[in-house]
PDB file of C-alpha atoms and ligand atoms in Angstrom:
ATOM      1  CA  MET O  16       0.164   0.147   0.066  1.00 67.00           C
ATOM      2  CA  ILE O  17       2.843   2.792   1.197  1.00 73.00           C
ATOM      3  CA  TYR O  18       4.548   1.325  -2.822  1.00 78.00           C
ATOM      4  CA  LEU O  19       1.388   2.666  -4.798  1.00 78.00           C
ATOM      5  CA  TYR O  20       1.082   5.811  -2.575  1.00 83.00           C
ATOM      6  CA  THR O  21       4.622   5.936  -3.090  1.00 86.00           C
ATOM      7  CA  ILE O  22       4.436   5.692  -7.264  1.00 84.00           C
ATOM      8  CA  TYR O  23       1.123   7.962  -7.346  1.00 87.00           C
ATOM      9  CA  GLY O  24       3.224  10.459  -5.140  1.00 91.00           C
ATOM     10  CA  ILE O  25       5.890  10.163  -8.066  1.00 90.00           C
ATOM     11  CA  PHE O  26       2.951   9.621 -10.634  1.00 89.00           C
ATOM     12  CA  ILE O  27       1.881  13.483  -9.667  1.00 93.00           C
ATOM     13  CA  PHE O  28       6.238  14.794  -9.108  1.00 95.00           C
ATOM     14  CA  PHE O  29       6.225  14.484 -12.506  1.00 94.00           C
ATOM     15  CA  ALA O  30       2.797  15.988 -14.230  1.00 94.00           C
ATOM     16  CA  THR O  31       3.416  18.369 -12.086  1.00 96.00           C
ATOM     17  CA  LEU O  32       6.848  19.254 -13.582  1.00 96.00           C
ATOM     18  CA  PHE O  33       6.111  18.500 -17.021  1.00 95.00           C
ATOM     19  CA  GLY O  34       2.848  20.448 -16.920  1.00 96.00           C
ATOM     20  CA  ILE O  35       5.829  23.736 -15.643  1.00 95.00           C
ATOM     21  CA  VAL O  36       7.249  22.947 -19.183  1.00 94.00           C
ATOM     22  CA  ILE O  37       4.131  22.742 -21.664  1.00 95.00           C
ATOM     23  CA  GLY O  38       3.084  26.220 -19.906  1.00 95.00           C
ATOM     24  CA  SER O  39       6.731  27.305 -20.795  1.00 92.00           C
ATOM     25  CA  PHE O  40       5.330  25.972 -24.348  1.00 92.00           C
ATOM     26  CA  LEU O  41       2.046  28.253 -24.626  1.00 94.00           C
ATOM     27  CA  ASN O  42       2.929  31.055 -23.032  1.00 92.00           C
ATOM     28  CA  VAL O  43       5.100  31.466 -27.118  1.00 90.00           C
ATOM     29  CA  VAL O  44       1.782  29.576 -28.846  1.00 92.00           C
ATOM     30  CA  ILE O  45       0.074  33.187 -26.680  1.00 93.00           C
ATOM     31  CA  TYR O  46       2.546  35.762 -27.713  1.00 89.00           C
ATOM     32  CA  ARG O  47       2.799  34.211 -31.230  1.00 88.00           C
ATOM     33  CA  VAL O  48      -0.913  32.488 -32.792  1.00 87.00           C
ATOM     34  CA  PRO O  49      -2.445  35.526 -32.327  1.00 88.00           C
ATOM     35  CA  GLU O  50       0.666  37.817 -34.392  1.00 86.00           C
ATOM     36  CA  GLY O  51       0.038  34.321 -36.741  1.00 82.00           C
ATOM     37  CA  ARG O  52       3.798  33.577 -36.334  1.00 78.00           C
ATOM     38  CA  THR O  53       5.537  30.284 -36.721  1.00 75.00           C
ATOM     39  CA  ILE O  54       6.009  28.953 -32.635  1.00 71.00           C
ATOM     40  CA  SER O  55       8.771  26.563 -33.487  1.00 70.00           C
ATOM     41  CA  LYS O  56      11.411  28.877 -34.891  1.00 67.00           C
ATOM     42  CA  GLY O  57      13.436  31.675 -33.204  1.00 68.00           C
ATOM     43  CA  HIS O  58      15.118  32.709 -30.421  1.00 75.00           C
ATOM     44  CA  SER O  59      14.012  34.126 -26.585  1.00 78.00           C
ATOM     45  CA  MET O  60      15.812  37.563 -25.955  1.00 82.00           C
ATOM     46  CA  CYS O  61      14.874  39.803 -22.922  1.00 86.00           C
ATOM     47  CA  MET O  62      12.586  42.322 -23.657  1.00 82.00           C
ATOM     48  CA  SER O  63      14.155  45.260 -22.306  1.00 86.00           C
ATOM     49  CA  CYS O  64      17.985  44.275 -23.926  1.00 89.00           C
ATOM     50  CA  GLY O  65      18.050  42.310 -26.949  1.00 85.00           C
ATOM     51  CA  HIS O  66      20.041  39.875 -25.273  1.00 89.00           C
ATOM     52  CA  GLU O  67      19.255  36.461 -25.956  1.00 87.00           C
ATOM     53  CA  LEU O  68      18.907  33.938 -23.837  1.00 86.00           C
ATOM     54  CA  ALA O  69      20.965  31.607 -22.650  1.00 85.00           C
ATOM     55  CA  ALA O  70      19.283  27.827 -21.386  1.00 86.00           C
ATOM     56  CA  LYS O  71      19.845  28.553 -17.863  1.00 87.00           C
ATOM     57  CA  ASP O  72      17.491  30.607 -18.642  1.00 86.00           C
ATOM     58  CA  LEU O  73      15.130  29.643 -19.905  1.00 85.00           C
ATOM     59  CA  VAL O  74      14.527  26.228 -17.359  1.00 87.00           C
ATOM     60  CA  PRO O  75      10.298  27.387 -17.306  1.00 88.00           C
ATOM     61  CA  LEU O  76       9.600  28.708 -13.836  1.00 89.00           C
ATOM     62  CA  PHE O  77      12.359  27.971 -11.911  1.00 90.00           C
ATOM     63  CA  SER O  78      14.512  29.929 -14.074  1.00 89.00           C
ATOM     64  CA  TRP O  79      12.319  33.073 -13.273  1.00 90.00           C
ATOM     65  CA  LEU O  80      12.825  32.232  -8.926  1.00 91.00           C
ATOM     66  CA  PHE O  81      16.358  31.881  -9.305  1.00 89.00           C
ATOM     67  CA  LEU O  82      16.572  35.424 -11.027  1.00 90.00           C
ATOM     68  CA  ARG O  83      13.932  36.710  -8.974  1.00 90.00           C
ATOM     69  CA  GLY O  84      12.243  38.604 -11.567  1.00 90.00           C
ATOM     70  CA  LYS O  85      15.141  39.697 -13.150  1.00 91.00           C
ATOM     71  CA  CYS O  86      16.694  39.472 -16.006  1.00 92.00           C
ATOM     72  CA  ARG O  87      20.677  38.090 -15.691  1.00 90.00           C
ATOM     73  CA  TYR O  88      21.685  40.161 -18.135  1.00 91.00           C
ATOM     74  CA  CYS O  89      19.967  43.916 -17.125  1.00 92.00           C
ATOM     75  CA  LYS O  90      18.353  43.212 -14.130  1.00 90.00           C
ATOM     76  CA  ALA O  91      15.107  44.951 -15.861  1.00 90.00           C
ATOM     77  CA  PRO O  92      11.645  43.029 -14.143  1.00 90.00           C
ATOM     78  CA  VAL O  93      11.361  39.862 -15.748  1.00 87.00           C
ATOM     79  CA  PRO O  94       6.798  40.245 -15.700  1.00 86.00           C
ATOM     80  CA  SER O  95       5.404  37.391 -13.374  1.00 89.00           C
ATOM     81  CA  ARG O  96       2.818  36.616 -15.874  1.00 91.00           C
ATOM     82  CA  TYR O  97       4.975  34.065 -18.149  1.00 91.00           C
ATOM     83  CA  ALA O  98       5.211  31.969 -14.364  1.00 92.00           C
ATOM     84  CA  LYS O  99       2.108  32.290 -13.408  1.00 94.00           C
ATOM     85  CA  ILE O 100       0.982  30.423 -16.137  1.00 95.00           C
ATOM     86  CA  GLU O 101       3.477  27.584 -16.334  1.00 95.00           C
ATOM     87  CA  SER O 102       2.329  27.986 -12.311  1.00 95.00           C
ATOM     88  CA  LEU O 103      -1.127  26.896 -13.353  1.00 94.00           C
ATOM     89  CA  THR O 104      -0.131  24.606 -15.996  1.00 96.00           C
ATOM     90  CA  GLY O 105       1.831  23.002 -13.676  1.00 96.00           C
ATOM     91  CA  LEU O 106      -1.367  23.200 -11.327  1.00 94.00           C
ATOM     92  CA  VAL O 107      -3.441  21.679 -14.034  1.00 93.00           C
ATOM     93  CA  PHE O 108      -1.639  18.943 -15.085  1.00 94.00           C
ATOM     94  CA  MET O 109      -1.219  17.460 -10.614  1.00 94.00           C
ATOM     95  CA  LEU O 110      -4.830  18.286 -10.510  1.00 90.00           C
ATOM     96  CA  ALA O 111      -5.682  15.356 -13.381  1.00 88.00           C
ATOM     97  CA  ALA O 112      -2.686  13.261 -12.344  1.00 89.00           C
ATOM     98  CA  ILE O 113      -4.449  12.997  -8.552  1.00 88.00           C
ATOM     99  CA  LEU O 114      -7.867  12.953 -10.012  1.00 83.00           C
ATOM    100  CA  HIS O 115      -6.547  10.374 -12.071  1.00 79.00           C
ATOM    101  CA  LYS O 116      -4.521   7.629  -9.312  1.00 77.00           C
ATOM    102  CA  GLU O 117      -5.085   4.606 -11.568  1.00 74.00           C
ATOM    103  CA  THR O 118      -2.814   5.655 -13.840  1.00 75.00           C
ATOM    104  CA  ALA O 119       0.122   6.078 -12.116  1.00 73.00           C
ATOM    105  CA  LEU O 120      -1.386   2.364 -10.774  1.00 73.00           C
ATOM    106  CA  TRP O 121      -0.641   1.209 -14.923  1.00 69.00           C
ATOM    107  CA  ILE O 122       2.990   1.001 -14.210  1.00 66.00           C
ATOM    108  CA  LEU O 123       2.592  -2.032 -11.828  1.00 68.00           C
ATOM    109  CA  ASN O 124      -0.208  -3.038 -13.740  1.00 66.00           C
ATOM    110  CA  THR O 125      -0.315  -5.157 -16.734  1.00 63.00           C
ATOM    111  CA  ASP O 126      -3.729  -4.484 -17.452  1.00 68.00           C
ATOM    112  CA  VAL O 127      -4.643  -3.362 -20.813  1.00 66.00           C
ATOM    113  CA  TYR O 128      -7.414  -1.582 -19.984  1.00 67.00           C
ATOM    114  CA  PHE O 129      -4.933   0.876 -17.350  1.00 72.00           C
ATOM    115  CA  ILE O 130      -3.512   1.896 -21.081  1.00 77.00           C
ATOM    116  CA  TYR O 131      -6.944   3.856 -21.579  1.00 78.00           C
ATOM    117  CA  ASP O 132      -6.940   5.390 -18.430  1.00 79.00           C
ATOM    118  CA  PHE O 133      -2.720   6.680 -19.311  1.00 82.00           C
ATOM    119  CA  ALA O 134      -4.395   7.999 -22.245  1.00 86.00           C
ATOM    120  CA  TYR O 135      -7.085   9.604 -20.472  1.00 85.00           C
ATOM    121  CA  TYR O 136      -5.428  11.138 -18.594  1.00 88.00           C
ATOM    122  CA  VAL O 137      -2.588  12.464 -21.967  1.00 91.00           C
ATOM    123  CA  LEU O 138      -6.356  13.757 -23.447  1.00 93.00           C
ATOM    124  CA  PHE O 139      -7.289  15.692 -20.178  1.00 92.00           C
ATOM    125  CA  VAL O 140      -4.176  17.548 -20.799  1.00 94.00           C
ATOM    126  CA  ILE O 141      -3.666  18.102 -23.974  1.00 95.00           C
ATOM    127  CA  ALA O 142      -7.010  19.281 -23.633  1.00 95.00           C
ATOM    128  CA  GLY O 143      -6.309  21.627 -20.884  1.00 94.00           C
ATOM    129  CA  ALA O 144      -3.692  22.894 -22.496  1.00 96.00           C
ATOM    130  CA  ALA O 145      -5.500  24.549 -25.827  1.00 95.00           C
ATOM    131  CA  THR O 146      -8.022  25.991 -22.910  1.00 95.00           C
ATOM    132  CA  ILE O 147      -4.995  27.759 -21.325  1.00 96.00           C
ATOM    133  CA  ALA O 148      -4.177  28.773 -25.105  1.00 95.00           C
ATOM    134  CA  THR O 149      -7.913  30.277 -26.034  1.00 94.00           C
ATOM    135  CA  MET O 150      -8.647  31.998 -22.630  1.00 94.00           C
ATOM    136  CA  MET O 151      -5.487  33.992 -22.181  1.00 95.00           C
ATOM    137  CA  ILE O 152      -5.333  35.041 -26.473  1.00 94.00           C
ATOM    138  CA  TYR O 153      -8.795  35.820 -25.986  1.00 93.00           C
ATOM    139  CA  HIS O 154      -7.676  37.980 -22.530  1.00 93.00           C
ATOM    140  CA  ASP O 155      -5.030  39.496 -24.431  1.00 93.00           C
ATOM    141  CA  THR O 156      -6.546  41.044 -28.043  1.00 92.00           C
ATOM    142  CA  GLY O 157      -9.731  39.267 -27.755  1.00 90.00           C
ATOM    143  CA  LYS O 158      -9.593  36.863 -30.291  1.00 89.00           C
ATOM    144  CA  GLY O 159     -10.196  32.990 -31.568  1.00 88.00           C
ATOM    145  CA  PHE O 160      -8.562  30.123 -32.451  1.00 90.00           C
ATOM    146  CA  PRO O 161     -11.417  27.526 -33.773  1.00 91.00           C
ATOM    147  CA  GLY O 162      -8.558  25.675 -35.134  1.00 90.00           C
ATOM    148  CA  LEU O 163      -6.713  25.830 -32.181  1.00 92.00           C
ATOM    149  CA  ALA O 164     -10.074  24.818 -30.071  1.00 94.00           C
ATOM    150  CA  LEU O 165      -9.684  21.674 -31.364  1.00 95.00           C
ATOM    151  CA  TYR O 166      -7.124  20.687 -29.175  1.00 94.00           C
ATOM    152  CA  ALA O 167      -9.712  21.028 -26.335  1.00 94.00           C
ATOM    153  CA  LEU O 168     -13.076  19.506 -28.760  1.00 94.00           C
ATOM    154  CA  ILE O 169     -11.556  16.019 -30.609  1.00 95.00           C
ATOM    155  CA  PRO O 170      -9.977  14.894 -27.175  1.00 94.00           C
ATOM    156  CA  GLY O 171     -12.850  15.636 -25.271  1.00 92.00           C
ATOM    157  CA  ILE O 172     -15.227  13.881 -27.455  1.00 93.00           C
ATOM    158  CA  LEU O 173     -11.931  11.201 -27.885  1.00 92.00           C
ATOM    159  CA  SER O 174     -11.983  10.361 -24.368  1.00 88.00           C
ATOM    160  CA  THR O 175     -15.655   9.078 -24.671  1.00 85.00           C
ATOM    161  CA  THR O 176     -14.799   6.381 -26.906  1.00 85.00           C
ATOM    162  CA  LEU O 177     -11.392   4.907 -24.478  1.00 84.00           C
ATOM    163  CA  LEU O 178     -12.938   5.058 -21.775  1.00 80.00           C
ATOM    164  CA  THR O 179     -16.210   2.824 -22.518  1.00 80.00           C
ATOM    165  CA  LEU O 180     -14.370   1.031 -23.771  1.00 80.00           C
ATOM    166  CA  TYR O 181     -12.667   0.687 -20.776  1.00 76.00           C
ATOM    167  CA  THR O 182     -15.899   0.458 -18.877  1.00 74.00           C
ATOM    168  CA  LYS O 183     -17.269  -1.968 -20.980  1.00 70.00           C
ATOM    169  CA  LYS O 184     -14.221  -4.076 -21.555  1.00 72.00           C
ATOM    170  CA  ILE O 185     -14.064  -3.420 -25.165  1.00 72.00           C
ATOM    171  CA  ASP O 186     -17.916  -2.617 -26.413  1.00 81.00           C
ATOM    172  CA  TRP O 187     -17.643  -0.617 -29.989  1.00 86.00           C
ATOM    173  CA  VAL O 188     -20.904  -0.690 -31.104  1.00 88.00           C
ATOM    174  CA  LEU O 189     -21.561   1.049 -27.416  1.00 87.00           C
ATOM    175  CA  SER O 190     -18.685   2.984 -27.493  1.00 86.00           C
ATOM    176  CA  LEU O 191     -19.781   4.570 -30.933  1.00 90.00           C
ATOM    177  CA  LYS O 192     -22.905   5.200 -29.361  1.00 90.00           C
ATOM    178  CA  TYR O 193     -21.692   7.483 -26.757  1.00 87.00           C
ATOM    179  CA  THR O 194     -18.663   9.304 -28.723  1.00 91.00           C
ATOM    180  CA  ALA O 195     -22.542  10.342 -31.078  1.00 93.00           C
ATOM    181  CA  ILE O 196     -24.013  11.414 -28.287  1.00 90.00           C
ATOM    182  CA  ALA O 197     -20.650  13.099 -27.443  1.00 90.00           C
ATOM    183  CA  CYS O 198     -20.278  15.010 -30.598  1.00 94.00           C
ATOM    184  CA  LEU O 199     -24.056  16.073 -30.753  1.00 94.00           C
ATOM    185  CA  ILE O 200     -24.472  17.409 -27.234  1.00 92.00           C
ATOM    186  CA  SER O 201     -20.952  19.148 -28.465  1.00 94.00           C
ATOM    187  CA  ALA O 202     -23.359  21.125 -30.572  1.00 96.00           C
ATOM    188  CA  ILE O 203     -25.736  21.972 -29.018  1.00 95.00           C
ATOM    189  CA  PHE O 204     -23.881  23.102 -26.482  1.00 95.00           C
ATOM    190  CA  VAL O 205     -22.214  25.848 -29.416  1.00 96.00           C
ATOM    191  CA  ILE O 206     -25.782  26.145 -31.767  1.00 96.00           C
ATOM    192  CA  LEU O 207     -27.485  27.074 -28.219  1.00 95.00           C
ATOM    193  CA  CYS O 208     -24.117  30.059 -27.963  1.00 95.00           C
ATOM    194  CA  LYS O 209     -24.863  30.796 -31.602  1.00 95.00           C
ATOM    195  CA  LEU O 210     -28.227  30.987 -30.841  1.00 95.00           C
ATOM    196  CA  SER O 211     -28.432  32.815 -27.974  1.00 94.00           C
ATOM    197  CA  ALA O 212     -26.683  35.462 -29.819  1.00 93.00           C
ATOM    198  CA  PHE O 213     -28.727  35.749 -32.804  1.00 94.00           C
ATOM    199  CA  ILE O 214     -32.288  35.951 -30.049  1.00 93.00           C
ATOM    200  CA  THR O 215     -30.656  38.882 -28.600  1.00 91.00           C
ATOM    201  CA  LYS O 216     -29.016  40.802 -31.793  1.00 90.00           C
ATOM    202  CA  ALA O 217     -25.344  40.282 -30.382  1.00 89.00           C
ATOM    203  CA  GLU O 218     -22.679  40.416 -32.999  1.00 89.00           C
ATOM    204  CA  TYR O 219     -21.059  36.417 -32.858  1.00 92.00           C
ATOM    205  CA  THR O 220     -17.061  36.384 -33.749  1.00 92.00           C
ATOM    206  CA  LYS O 221     -14.651  33.230 -34.552  1.00 92.00           C
ATOM    207  CA  ALA O 222     -13.915  34.539 -31.251  1.00 92.00           C
ATOM    208  CA  ASP O 223     -16.466  33.492 -29.699  1.00 93.00           C
ATOM    209  CA  LEU O 224     -16.835  29.889 -31.567  1.00 95.00           C
ATOM    210  CA  GLY O 225     -12.780  29.364 -30.954  1.00 94.00           C
ATOM    211  CA  MET O 226     -13.469  29.828 -27.188  1.00 94.00           C
ATOM    212  CA  ASP O 227     -17.632  27.844 -27.352  1.00 95.00           C
ATOM    213  CA  MET O 228     -15.566  24.978 -29.338  1.00 96.00           C
ATOM    214  CA  ASP O 229     -13.282  24.385 -26.614  1.00 95.00           C
ATOM    215  CA  PHE O 230     -15.972  24.793 -23.210  1.00 95.00           C
ATOM    216  CA  ALA O 231     -18.317  22.772 -25.092  1.00 94.00           C
ATOM    217  CA  GLY O 232     -15.003  20.197 -25.463  1.00 94.00           C
ATOM    218  CA  ILE O 233     -13.203  20.941 -21.319  1.00 93.00           C
ATOM    219  CA  MET O 234     -16.102  19.759 -20.077  1.00 91.00           C
ATOM    220  CA  LEU O 235     -16.871  16.473 -21.479  1.00 90.00           C
ATOM    221  CA  PHE O 236     -14.298  15.555 -18.781  1.00 86.00           C
ATOM    222  CA  ALA O 237     -15.850  17.328 -16.152  1.00 84.00           C
ATOM    223  CA  ALA O 238     -19.027  15.877 -17.417  1.00 84.00           C
ATOM    224  CA  TYR O 239     -17.641  11.615 -17.224  1.00 78.00           C
ATOM    225  CA  LEU O 240     -16.065  12.347 -13.816  1.00 75.00           C
ATOM    226  CA  TRP O 241     -19.665  11.250 -13.186  1.00 73.00           C
ATOM    227  CA  MET O 242     -19.136   7.591 -15.446  1.00 68.00           C
ATOM    228  CA  GLY O 243     -21.911   5.577 -13.906  1.00 69.00           C
ATOM    229  CA  HIS O 244     -23.280   8.595 -13.128  1.00 75.00           C
ATOM    230  CA  TYR O 245     -24.171   9.455 -16.537  1.00 76.00           C
ATOM    231  CA  ASP O 246     -27.373  11.454 -15.790  1.00 82.00           C
ATOM    232  CA  VAL O 247     -25.760  13.243 -13.099  1.00 84.00           C
ATOM    233  CA  GLY O 248     -23.176  13.628 -15.850  1.00 84.00           C
ATOM    234  CA  LEU O 249     -25.659  15.336 -18.783  1.00 86.00           C
ATOM    235  CA  ILE O 250     -26.897  17.818 -15.836  1.00 88.00           C
ATOM    236  CA  THR O 251     -23.624  18.508 -15.060  1.00 88.00           C
ATOM    237  CA  TYR O 252     -22.615  19.629 -18.561  1.00 89.00           C
ATOM    238  CA  LEU O 253     -26.627  21.167 -19.510  1.00 90.00           C
ATOM    239  CA  SER O 254     -26.856  23.367 -16.174  1.00 91.00           C
ATOM    240  CA  TYR O 255     -22.892  24.049 -17.213  1.00 92.00           C
ATOM    241  CA  ALA O 256     -24.087  25.285 -20.447  1.00 92.00           C
ATOM    242  CA  VAL O 257     -26.726  27.117 -20.469  1.00 94.00           C
ATOM    243  CA  ALA O 258     -24.717  29.652 -16.959  1.00 94.00           C
ATOM    244  CA  TYR O 259     -22.373  29.680 -19.497  1.00 95.00           C
ATOM    245  CA  ILE O 260     -24.363  31.523 -22.282  1.00 95.00           C
ATOM    246  CA  ILE O 261     -25.920  33.862 -20.033  1.00 94.00           C
ATOM    247  CA  PHE O 262     -22.197  35.052 -18.489  1.00 93.00           C
ATOM    248  CA  ARG O 263     -21.305  35.691 -22.345  1.00 93.00           C
ATOM    249  CA  ARG O 264     -24.185  37.050 -23.121  1.00 92.00           C
ATOM    250  CA  ALA O 265     -24.661  39.583 -19.983  1.00 92.00           C
ATOM    251  CA  MET O 266     -20.150  40.225 -20.443  1.00 92.00           C
ATOM    252  CA  LYS O 267     -20.438  40.526 -24.165  1.00 87.00           C
ATOM    253  CA  GLY O 268     -19.704  44.364 -25.107  1.00 85.00           C
ATOM    254  CA  ARG O 269     -18.131  45.133 -21.794  1.00 90.00           C
ATOM    255  CA  ALA O 270     -14.835  45.357 -20.832  1.00 89.00           C
ATOM    256  CA  SER O 271     -14.213  42.271 -18.458  1.00 91.00           C
ATOM    257  CA  ASP O 272     -15.306  40.042 -21.209  1.00 91.00           C
ATOM    258  CA  ARG O 273     -12.672  39.338 -20.936  1.00 92.00           C
ATOM    259  CA  TYR O 274     -11.777  37.923 -18.351  1.00 93.00           C
ATOM    260  CA  THR O 275     -14.653  35.394 -19.065  1.00 92.00           C
ATOM    261  CA  GLY O 276     -12.857  32.233 -20.426  1.00 91.00           C
ATOM    262  CA  ILE O 277     -10.554  32.479 -17.218  1.00 92.00           C
ATOM    263  CA  ILE O 278     -13.557  32.718 -14.936  1.00 93.00           C
ATOM    264  CA  ALA O 279     -15.240  29.860 -17.382  1.00 93.00           C
ATOM    265  CA  ALA O 280     -12.534  27.910 -16.853  1.00 91.00           C
ATOM    266  CA  ALA O 281     -12.106  28.120 -12.963  1.00 91.00           C
ATOM    267  CA  VAL O 282     -15.919  26.721 -13.051  1.00 91.00           C
ATOM    268  CA  VAL O 283     -14.625  23.738 -14.248  1.00 90.00           C
ATOM    269  CA  VAL O 284     -11.992  22.771 -12.058  1.00 88.00           C
ATOM    270  CA  ILE O 285     -14.267  23.992  -9.056  1.00 89.00           C
ATOM    271  CA  LEU O 286     -16.668  21.500 -10.697  1.00 86.00           C
ATOM    272  CA  MET O 287     -14.044  19.046 -11.293  1.00 84.00           C
ATOM    273  CA  ILE O 288     -12.545  19.482  -7.365  1.00 84.00           C
ATOM    274  CA  ILE O 289     -16.166  18.704  -6.417  1.00 84.00           C
ATOM    275  CA  ARG O 290     -16.485  16.095  -8.226  1.00 80.00           C
ATOM    276  CA  TYR O 291     -13.359  14.227  -6.358  1.00 78.00           C
ATOM    277  CA  PHE O 292     -14.578  14.864  -3.227  1.00 80.00           C
ATOM    278  CA  ILE O 293     -18.289  13.081  -3.267  1.00 77.00           C
TER     279      ILE O 293
HETATM  280 ZN1   ZN N 304      17.767  42.338 -20.163  1.00 58.71          ZN
END
């Protein structure tokens, strides 16, 4: 038993570190994607002195902490925002690891079904990373990228296939049925969002579509935590959809609208934590 908890602890630790590294990549995505720039090329440099940054200056989160938020070369303060996004991504990966104890046990278990659980964890963190990028780009620029939102929506739908296979011991027919339901309720989520804009005569931009697709996808994961209680999962999903739509419409056109993505994501995280404790 102690051995199992050691493995669980190690899994949580490395998942958190991995999240911090992915958060560093997200900083690049959030900064460059709205400008239409490539995310794979180019050196990082200090925004103040233009000094090219070395590997030791680019260790996610830890370089910033070690240098006390200052540039190594010119001592100009480095905005805490990069470290905050890295910490947030680390936190999401850590939370996902805590919620998926079975994923850690996969290392010890030869049962093929644990692979599904590990794949589910990977899909979840991809969707979580896409959601962080979507909400921060919306916050910064008011732009939205439906292409980026697909990184939350497609893993959300795929996780249905996986989870049904996992819990029903490879029942393809049932799995495809639940995948179809996941596609349907995601489509309903986005259509209701668009319809609410049409009814209130509000504009519906590509930014809105990107955000709505993203949250339709990430909410699938929150709803699936109610495995075995599909009715409660569905009620959770639909309640969230209604609250999300009312909130988004009420905030549209206000200066504080840029925070709506961040608030919507915080609610998903709270729902997941509540589920873990009940
Ligand atoms: Zn500098």
